Coordinates of C-alpha atoms and ligand atoms in Angstrom, one line a residue:
M13 CA 0.0 0.0 0.0
N14 CA 1.3 3.4 -1.0
V15 CA 1.1 5.9 1.9
D16 CA 2.5 8.7 -0.1
V17 CA -0.2 8.5 -2.7
L18 CA -2.8 8.1 0.0
W19 CA -1.6 11.1 1.8
S20 CA -1.4 13.3 -1.3
K21 CA -5.0 12.3 -2.1
L22 CA -6.0 13.4 1.4
L23 CA -4.1 16.8 1.1
E24 CA -5.9 17.5 -2.2
N25 CA -9.2 17.0 -0.3
L26 CA -8.0 19.2 2.5
K27 CA -7.0 21.9 0.1
T28 CA -10.5 22.2 -1.1
E29 CA -11.9 22.4 2.4
L30 CA -9.5 24.8 4.0
T31 CA -8.4 28.4 3.4
S32 CA -5.0 28.4 1.6
L33 CA -3.4 30.2 4.7
S34 CA -4.4 27.3 7.0
Y35 CA -3.5 24.7 4.5
D36 CA 0.0 26.1 3.8
T37 CA 0.7 26.8 7.5
W38 CA -0.4 23.5 8.9
F39 CA -0.3 20.8 6.2
S40 CA 2.2 21.7 3.5
D41 CA 5.1 20.0 5.2
T42 CA 3.3 17.0 6.6
K43 CA 3.8 13.4 5.4
L44 CA 2.2 10.2 6.3
Y45 CA 4.8 7.9 7.8
K46 CA 2.8 4.7 8.0
L47 CA -0.6 3.1 8.9
D48 CA -0.7 0.3 11.3
N49 CA -3.8 -1.6 12.5
E50 CA -5.2 1.2 14.5
K51 CA -3.0 4.3 14.1
A52 CA -1.9 6.7 11.4
Y53 CA 1.6 8.2 12.0
I54 CA 1.9 11.7 10.6
I55 CA 5.2 13.4 10.4
V56 CA 5.1 17.2 11.1
P57 CA 7.8 19.8 11.0
M58 CA 7.6 21.4 14.4
A59 CA 6.2 20.8 17.9
I60 CA 3.6 23.6 17.5
H61 CA 2.1 21.6 14.5
K62 CA 1.5 18.6 16.8
K63 CA -0.5 20.6 19.3
H64 CA -2.3 22.6 16.7
L65 CA -3.2 19.8 14.4
S66 CA -4.3 17.5 17.2
N67 CA -6.5 20.3 18.8
N68 CA -8.0 21.7 15.7
Y69 CA -7.7 19.4 12.7
S70 CA -8.0 15.9 14.1
D71 CA -11.6 15.3 13.1
I72 CA -11.1 16.5 9.5
I73 CA -8.0 14.4 9.0
K74 CA -9.7 11.4 10.6
N75 CA -12.9 11.9 8.4
N76 CA -10.8 12.1 5.2
L77 CA -8.7 9.1 6.1
N78 CA -11.9 7.2 6.7
I79 CA -13.3 8.3 3.4
L80 CA -10.2 7.0 1.6
T81 CA -9.6 3.8 3.5
G82 CA -12.9 2.9 5.1
T83 CA -11.1 2.7 8.5
N84 CA -11.1 4.8 11.6
Y85 CA -7.5 5.6 12.5
E86 CA -6.3 7.1 15.7
L87 CA -3.8 9.9 14.8
V88 CA -0.2 10.1 16.1
F89 CA 1.7 13.2 15.3
I90 CA 5.5 12.8 15.2
L91 CA 8.4 15.1 14.6
S92 CA 11.0 13.7 12.2
D93 CA 13.6 13.2 14.9
E94 CA 11.2 11.2 17.0
L95 CA 10.9 8.9 14.1
E96 CA 14.1 7.3 15.2
D97 CA 12.7 6.5 18.6
E98 CA 9.5 5.2 17.0
K99 CA 11.6 2.8 14.9
N100 CA 13.4 1.6 18.0
K101 CA 10.2 1.1 19.8
E102 CA 9.0 -1.1 17.0
E103 CA 12.1 -3.2 17.2
E104 CA 11.5 -3.6 20.9
K105 CA 7.9 -4.5 20.3
E106 CA 8.9 -7.2 17.9
L107 CA 11.1 -8.6 20.6
Y108 CA 8.2 -8.9 23.0
E109 CA 5.8 -10.0 20.4
N110 CA 4.9 -13.1 22.2
T111 CA 4.3 -11.5 25.6
P112 CA 0.5 -11.3 26.1
K113 CA -0.6 -7.7 26.6
K114 CA -3.9 -5.8 26.5
V115 CA -4.3 -3.9 23.2
E116 CA -7.1 -1.4 22.7
N117 CA -7.8 -2.8 19.3
I118 CA -10.2 -0.1 17.9
N119 CA -10.3 -1.3 14.4
S120 CA -11.4 -4.8 15.3
N121 CA -14.9 -3.5 15.4
L122 CA -15.4 -5.5 18.6
N123 CA -18.1 -4.8 21.0
K124 CA -16.5 -5.0 24.4
N125 CA -19.9 -5.8 26.1
Y126 CA -20.1 -9.3 24.6
T127 CA -17.9 -11.6 26.5
F128 CA -17.7 -15.2 27.6
D129 CA -18.2 -14.0 31.1
N130 CA -21.6 -12.7 30.5
F131 CA -22.7 -15.4 28.1
I132 CA -25.1 -17.6 29.9
V133 CA -24.8 -21.4 29.2
G134 CA -27.5 -24.0 29.2
N135 CA -28.1 -27.3 27.4
S136 CA -29.1 -25.6 24.1
N137 CA -26.0 -23.5 23.6
K138 CA -23.4 -25.4 25.6
F139 CA -21.7 -27.0 22.6
A140 CA -21.6 -23.7 20.6
Q141 CA -20.1 -22.0 23.6
A142 CA -17.5 -24.6 24.3
S143 CA -16.5 -24.7 20.6
A144 CA -16.2 -20.9 20.6
L145 CA -14.1 -20.9 23.8
S146 CA -11.6 -23.4 22.5
V147 CA -11.3 -21.5 19.3
A148 CA -10.6 -18.5 21.3
E149 CA -8.0 -20.3 23.3
N150 CA -6.2 -21.7 20.3
P151 CA -7.0 -19.6 17.3
G152 CA -6.1 -21.3 14.0
L153 CA -5.1 -24.5 15.6
L154 CA -8.1 -26.5 16.5
Y155 CA -11.2 -25.9 14.5
N156 CA -10.9 -24.0 11.3
P157 CA -13.3 -22.6 10.3
L158 CA -15.7 -22.6 13.2
F159 CA -19.2 -22.3 11.7
L160 CA -21.9 -21.2 14.2
Y161 CA -25.5 -21.4 13.2
G162 CA -29.0 -20.9 14.6
N163 CA -32.0 -18.8 14.6
S164 CA -32.0 -15.1 15.2
G165 CA -31.5 -13.9 18.7
L166 CA -29.9 -17.0 20.1
G167 CA -26.4 -15.5 20.7
K168 CA -24.3 -16.1 17.6
T169 CA -23.1 -12.5 17.3
H170 CA -22.4 -12.4 21.0
L171 CA -20.3 -15.5 20.9
M172 CA -18.3 -14.1 17.9
H173 CA -17.4 -10.8 19.8
A174 CA -16.6 -13.0 22.8
I175 CA -14.0 -14.9 20.8
G176 CA -12.5 -11.6 19.4
N177 CA -12.4 -10.0 22.8
Y178 CA -10.8 -13.0 24.4
V179 CA -8.0 -13.2 21.6
V180 CA -7.4 -9.5 22.0
E181 CA -7.2 -9.8 25.8
H182 CA -4.8 -12.8 25.7
S183 CA -2.5 -12.2 22.8
N184 CA -1.2 -9.6 20.4
K185 CA -3.2 -11.2 17.5
C186 CA -5.0 -9.0 15.1
V187 CA -8.8 -9.6 15.0
L188 CA -11.3 -8.3 12.7
Y189 CA -15.1 -8.6 13.0
V190 CA -17.4 -7.7 10.1
T191 CA -20.8 -8.8 8.9
S192 CA -20.8 -10.3 5.5
E193 CA -22.7 -7.2 4.3
Q194 CA -19.9 -5.0 5.5
F195 CA -17.3 -7.2 3.8
R196 CA -19.4 -6.9 0.5
Q197 CA -19.8 -3.1 0.7
D198 CA -16.1 -2.6 1.5
F199 CA -15.2 -4.6 -1.5
V200 CA -17.6 -3.0 -3.9
K201 CA -16.5 0.4 -2.8
A202 CA -12.8 -0.4 -3.2
S203 CA -13.5 -1.9 -6.7
R204 CA -15.4 1.2 -7.8
R205 CA -12.9 3.6 -6.7
D206 CA -10.0 2.0 -8.4
D207 CA -10.8 3.9 -11.5
D208 CA -10.5 7.3 -10.0
G209 CA -7.4 8.2 -11.9
T210 CA -4.8 8.1 -9.2
N211 CA -2.5 5.2 -8.8
F212 CA -3.7 4.4 -5.3
N213 CA -5.0 0.9 -5.5
Y214 CA -8.0 0.6 -3.2
V215 CA -8.5 -3.1 -3.9
D216 CA -5.0 -3.9 -2.9
F217 CA -5.7 -1.9 0.3
F218 CA -8.8 -3.9 0.9
K219 CA -7.0 -7.2 0.3
D220 CA -4.2 -6.2 2.8
K221 CA -6.8 -5.4 5.3
Y222 CA -8.5 -8.7 5.2
R223 CA -5.7 -11.1 4.4
N224 CA -3.4 -9.9 7.1
V225 CA -5.5 -10.6 10.1
D226 CA -5.0 -13.5 12.6
V227 CA -8.6 -13.9 13.3
L228 CA -11.4 -13.1 10.9
L229 CA -15.0 -13.1 12.4
I230 CA -17.7 -12.9 9.6
D231 CA -21.1 -12.6 10.9
D232 CA -24.4 -13.5 9.0
I233 CA -22.7 -15.1 6.0
Q234 CA -26.2 -15.7 4.5
F235 CA -26.1 -12.0 3.4
L236 CA -23.0 -12.3 1.3
G237 CA -25.2 -12.4 -1.8
G238 CA -25.5 -14.7 -4.7
A239 CA -22.8 -15.5 -7.2
S240 CA -20.8 -12.3 -7.2
K241 CA -17.3 -10.8 -7.2
S242 CA -17.7 -10.4 -3.5
Q243 CA -18.3 -14.0 -3.0
D244 CA -15.3 -14.7 -5.2
E245 CA -13.2 -12.3 -3.1
F246 CA -14.3 -14.0 0.1
F247 CA -13.4 -17.3 -1.4
H248 CA -9.8 -16.1 -2.0
T249 CA -9.6 -14.5 1.4
F250 CA -10.8 -17.6 3.1
N251 CA -8.3 -19.7 1.2
I252 CA -5.3 -17.4 2.0
L253 CA -6.2 -17.2 5.7
H254 CA -6.8 -20.9 6.0
N255 CA -3.5 -21.9 4.4
D256 CA -1.8 -19.6 6.8
N257 CA -3.6 -21.2 9.8
K258 CA -5.3 -18.0 10.5
Q259 CA -8.6 -18.5 12.4
I260 CA -11.9 -17.9 10.5
V261 CA -15.3 -17.9 12.4
I262 CA -18.4 -17.7 10.4
S263 CA -22.0 -17.4 11.5
S264 CA -25.3 -18.0 9.7
D265 CA -28.9 -18.5 10.3
R266 CA -28.8 -21.9 8.7
S267 CA -26.4 -24.8 8.3
P268 CA -23.8 -24.9 5.3
D269 CA -26.0 -27.5 3.5
D270 CA -29.0 -25.0 3.6
L271 CA -27.0 -22.0 2.4
K272 CA -28.1 -22.5 -1.1
I273 CA -27.3 -19.0 -2.2
L274 CA -23.6 -19.6 -1.8
E275 CA -21.4 -21.5 -4.3
E276 CA -20.7 -25.2 -3.6
R277 CA -16.9 -24.5 -3.2
L278 CA -17.6 -22.1 -0.3
R279 CA -20.1 -24.5 1.4
T280 CA -17.7 -27.4 1.2
R281 CA -15.0 -25.3 2.9
F282 CA -17.4 -24.3 5.7
T283 CA -17.6 -28.0 6.7
W284 CA -13.8 -28.4 6.9
G285 CA -13.7 -27.4 10.5
L286 CA -16.4 -27.5 13.2
Q287 CA -20.1 -26.7 12.9
A288 CA -22.0 -25.8 16.0
N289 CA -25.7 -25.4 16.1
I290 CA -27.3 -23.1 18.7
Y291 CA -30.8 -24.3 19.7
P292 CA -33.6 -22.2 21.2
P293 CA -33.1 -21.9 25.0
E294 CA -34.8 -24.4 27.3
L295 CA -37.1 -23.0 30.0
A296 CA -34.3 -23.2 32.7
L297 CA -32.0 -21.3 30.6
K298 CA -34.5 -18.7 29.8
K299 CA -35.2 -18.2 33.5
E300 CA -31.4 -18.0 34.2
I301 CA -31.0 -15.4 31.4
L302 CA -33.9 -13.4 32.8
K303 CA -32.4 -13.4 36.4
K304 CA -29.0 -12.4 35.2
K305 CA -30.3 -9.7 32.9
I306 CA -32.4 -8.3 35.8
V307 CA -29.3 -8.0 37.9
A308 CA -27.3 -6.5 35.0
N309 CA -30.0 -3.9 34.9
D310 CA -28.9 -2.8 38.4
F311 CA -32.2 -3.9 39.7
N312 CA -31.6 -5.2 43.1
D313 CA -35.1 -6.0 44.4
D314 CA -36.0 -9.6 44.6
I315 CA -38.3 -10.5 41.7
P316 CA -40.8 -13.1 42.6
D317 CA -40.3 -16.4 41.0
E318 CA -43.8 -16.3 39.5
V319 CA -42.7 -13.3 37.5
I320 CA -39.7 -15.0 36.1
E321 CA -41.8 -18.1 35.5
Y322 CA -44.5 -16.0 33.7
M323 CA -42.0 -14.2 31.5
A324 CA -40.1 -17.4 30.6
N325 CA -43.2 -19.2 29.7
N326 CA -44.8 -16.4 27.6
I327 CA -41.9 -14.9 25.8
G328 CA -40.5 -16.8 22.8
P329 CA -37.0 -18.2 22.4
D330 CA -35.4 -15.0 21.1
V331 CA -33.0 -13.8 23.8
R332 CA -33.2 -10.2 22.4
K333 CA -36.9 -10.3 23.3
L334 CA -36.2 -11.4 26.8
E335 CA -33.8 -8.6 27.2
G336 CA -36.3 -6.2 25.9
A337 CA -38.9 -7.5 28.3
V338 CA -36.6 -7.1 31.3
T339 CA -35.7 -3.5 30.2
R340 CA -39.4 -2.7 29.9
L341 CA -40.3 -4.3 33.2
V342 CA -37.6 -2.4 35.2
A343 CA -38.4 0.9 33.4
Y344 CA -42.1 0.4 34.1
S345 CA -41.6 -0.2 37.9
T346 CA -39.3 2.9 38.0
I347 CA -41.8 5.1 36.3
M348 CA -44.5 3.8 38.6
G349 CA -42.4 5.3 41.4
G350 CA -40.3 2.2 42.2
E351 CA -43.2 0.0 42.8
K352 CA -42.4 -3.5 43.7
I353 CA -42.5 -5.9 40.9
T354 CA -45.4 -8.3 41.3
L355 CA -47.0 -10.6 38.8
D356 CA -49.8 -8.0 38.1
L357 CA -47.3 -5.3 37.6
A358 CA -45.4 -7.6 35.2
I359 CA -48.5 -8.5 33.2
E360 CA -49.4 -4.8 32.9
A361 CA -45.9 -3.8 31.9
L362 CA -45.4 -6.6 29.4
K363 CA -48.8 -6.5 27.7
D364 CA -47.2 -5.7 24.4
N365 CA -44.2 -7.9 24.7
I366 CA -46.2 -11.1 25.3
S367 CA -47.0 -12.8 22.1
K368 CA -50.7 -13.6 22.9
G369 CA -51.0 -9.8 23.2
I370 CA -53.2 -10.1 26.3
G371 CA -51.0 -11.1 29.2
E372 CA -53.3 -13.3 31.1
K373 CA -51.8 -14.7 34.2
N374 CA -52.8 -18.2 33.3
N375 CA -54.9 -20.3 31.0
I376 CA -58.1 -20.0 33.0
Q377 CA -58.0 -16.2 32.4
R378 CA -57.5 -17.0 28.8
I379 CA -60.5 -19.2 28.4
Q380 CA -62.6 -16.7 30.4
R381 CA -61.7 -14.0 27.8
I382 CA -62.4 -16.1 24.8
V383 CA -65.7 -17.4 26.1
S384 CA -66.7 -13.8 27.2
E385 CA -65.9 -12.5 23.7
Y386 CA -68.0 -15.2 22.1
F387 CA -71.1 -14.4 24.2
Q388 CA -70.4 -10.7 24.2
I389 CA -70.2 -10.2 28.0
S390 CA -67.4 -8.8 30.0
T391 CA -64.8 -10.9 31.7
E392 CA -65.8 -9.2 35.0
D393 CA -69.3 -10.5 34.6
I394 CA -68.1 -14.0 33.8
R395 CA -66.0 -14.0 37.0
S396 CA -68.9 -12.5 39.1
K397 CA -71.7 -13.9 41.1
K398 CA -74.5 -12.6 38.9
R399 CA -77.1 -15.2 38.2
S400 CA -78.9 -13.9 35.1
A401 CA -79.0 -16.7 32.4
N402 CA -77.1 -14.7 29.8
I403 CA -74.1 -14.6 32.2
S404 CA -74.4 -17.8 34.2
F405 CA -74.7 -20.0 31.1
P406 CA -71.5 -18.8 29.4
R407 CA -69.8 -18.9 32.9
Q408 CA -70.7 -22.6 33.2
I409 CA -69.3 -23.3 29.7
A410 CA -66.1 -21.5 30.6
M411 CA -65.8 -23.6 33.7
Y412 CA -66.4 -26.8 31.7
L413 CA -63.6 -25.8 29.2
C414 CA -61.3 -24.9 32.1
R415 CA -61.7 -28.3 33.6
N416 CA -61.4 -30.0 30.3
M417 CA -58.6 -28.0 28.7
T418 CA -56.3 -27.3 31.6
T419 CA -54.9 -29.5 34.4
E420 CA -56.3 -27.0 37.0
S421 CA -58.1 -28.4 40.1
F422 CA -61.8 -27.6 40.9
P423 CA -60.8 -25.3 43.8
K424 CA -58.3 -23.4 41.7
I425 CA -61.0 -22.9 39.0
A426 CA -63.4 -21.8 41.7
I427 CA -60.9 -19.1 43.0
E428 CA -60.5 -17.7 39.4
F429 CA -64.3 -17.5 39.0
G430 CA -64.7 -14.9 41.8
G431 CA -64.0 -17.3 44.7
K432 CA -67.0 -19.6 44.5
D433 CA -67.5 -22.9 46.3
H434 CA -65.7 -25.6 44.2
T435 CA -68.9 -27.7 44.2
T436 CA -70.4 -25.0 42.1
V437 CA -67.8 -25.6 39.5
M438 CA -68.3 -29.4 39.7
Y439 CA -72.0 -28.9 39.3
S440 CA -71.5 -26.6 36.2
V441 CA -69.0 -29.0 34.5
E442 CA -71.4 -32.0 35.0
K443 CA -74.3 -30.0 33.7
I444 CA -72.6 -28.9 30.5
E445 CA -71.2 -32.4 30.0
N446 CA -74.8 -33.8 30.1
E447 CA -76.2 -31.1 28.0
I448 CA -73.7 -31.5 25.1
K449 CA -74.9 -35.1 24.7
I450 CA -78.5 -33.9 23.8
N451 CA -77.9 -30.5 22.4
K452 CA -76.1 -30.5 19.1
D453 CA -75.9 -26.7 18.9
L454 CA -74.2 -26.5 22.2
A455 CA -71.7 -29.3 21.1
N456 CA -70.9 -27.1 18.1
I457 CA -70.4 -24.0 20.1
I458 CA -68.1 -25.9 22.5
E459 CA -66.1 -27.2 19.4
K460 CA -65.7 -23.8 18.0
L461 CA -64.5 -22.4 21.4
K462 CA -62.1 -25.2 21.8
K463 CA -60.6 -24.4 18.5
D464 CA -60.3 -20.6 19.4
I465 CA -58.7 -21.5 22.6
G466 CA -56.2 -23.8 20.9
G467 CA -53.3 -25.4 22.6
V468 CA -53.3 -24.1 26.2
Ligands
ADP11 P1 -27.8 -13.7 17.0 O1 -26.6 -13.0 16.6 O2 -27.8 -15.1 17.2 O3 -29.1 -13.1 16.4 P2 -27.1 -12.1 19.3 O4 -25.8 -12.6 19.7 O5 -27.2 -10.7 18.7 O6 -28.0 -13.1 18.5 O7 -28.0 -12.1 20.7 C1 -29.1 -11.2 20.9 C2 -29.0 -10.6 22.3 O8 -29.2 -11.7 23.3 C3 -27.7 -10.0 22.6 O9 -27.8 -8.8 23.4 C4 -27.0 -11.1 23.4 O10 -26.0 -10.5 24.3 C5 -28.1 -11.8 24.2 N1 -27.8 -13.2 24.4 C6 -28.1 -14.2 23.6 N2 -27.8 -15.4 24.1 C7 -27.3 -15.0 25.3 C8 -26.7 -15.8 26.5 N3 -26.8 -17.2 26.4 N4 -26.3 -15.3 27.5 C9 -26.5 -13.8 27.6 N5 -27.0 -13.1 26.6 C10 -27.3 -13.6 25.5
MG12 MG1 -26.3 -11.7 14.9

């Protein structure tokens, strides 16, 4: 990569953006010394340039560098005589190359919040997590590539960042995380700009960037696009990294076999290493995740088990939705003046998050609602002690359905119907059972209601 051409291009841009006085004073004697993974080293003539450029022109330089390279560099201004020191330091650095040290690797695109420490493990994701950790501990050596797949919201992206963060923390290896969409865009942009008349080769720059990493994390490979130059480019990148024993981690929403949009030669390569499927979380894991996320939200009050149980049972497998529900619940309780979180409060707070959209506490309430809607009476009435026929008859039907479609006991059903005596429930159930046998219309209504209620 030619840093001189890059810098002269950047200076050209600056010339158009600055007055000629500022440009001549601050930029005319500058030079780009080198770019490394995260820093751009700029040689300046005098100490005053260092201060002035970093105070006043950092943003404009960074922006222009980003426009030209697609990368965010930190700027380091150096005087020519400091250059010698810098060179010595580099030699030193090479000597200590193998000593683990913490690097603030800003260009890795890593999200520091996704780590192995805060990834909660259960049966459904145990294998994926263990595979990811062993790759993080031995990049390039054990399973290459590691192919993680599973539905949206199950933790694939989290695990990829966790691998990256772990490697950065424990070695000096260079890590790069991108989505396949970013990879594609980066490549398309570089290809387009190669004809801009300068002899700066953007595609070479692109290749350097991707082919010189130690760990490449490519997320959501299903979006790489059909047969295309980007796919071809990824194929070559893959081969070069793989030959060099550089670690590749790929994620996808489906297995390599089902990635029909990708060419056979790529799919085959994806099966060379290890494939790990993440399954939807089981109930116990959902509860564990909910509990930990509540603590992570700095919410210290004890949340009753029934609330956790209710959330775990009613929110689907997508962990992102579990997180959303926790945020909402905690916010709701704060807005309500720090009210204690009870089951009722949770139902109210999560009305919109719960897929049934209603947020009933249990199946008895669900049946009460459906029967009330059918007979066009209110749920208050169906639970009341009112004896008029237009209410008591639907109430008996609802009691019958509760007994037949749930595993609830007579006393429990009685409580949910306004605290009646449980013999009243027994009587109602028996009455409806007998009537169905002789009344075809009623039998039809009951059938229809059962369908509406569905699997409870
Ligand atoms: P995917 O990439 O599979 O769609 P993500 O990794 O983006 O899913 O996960 C969605 C959200 O759920 C993220 O905020 C992530 O931190 C969280 N998450 C998923 N699985 C877990 C887990 N096992 N432990 C903790 N957080 C998780
Ligand atoms: Mg993801």
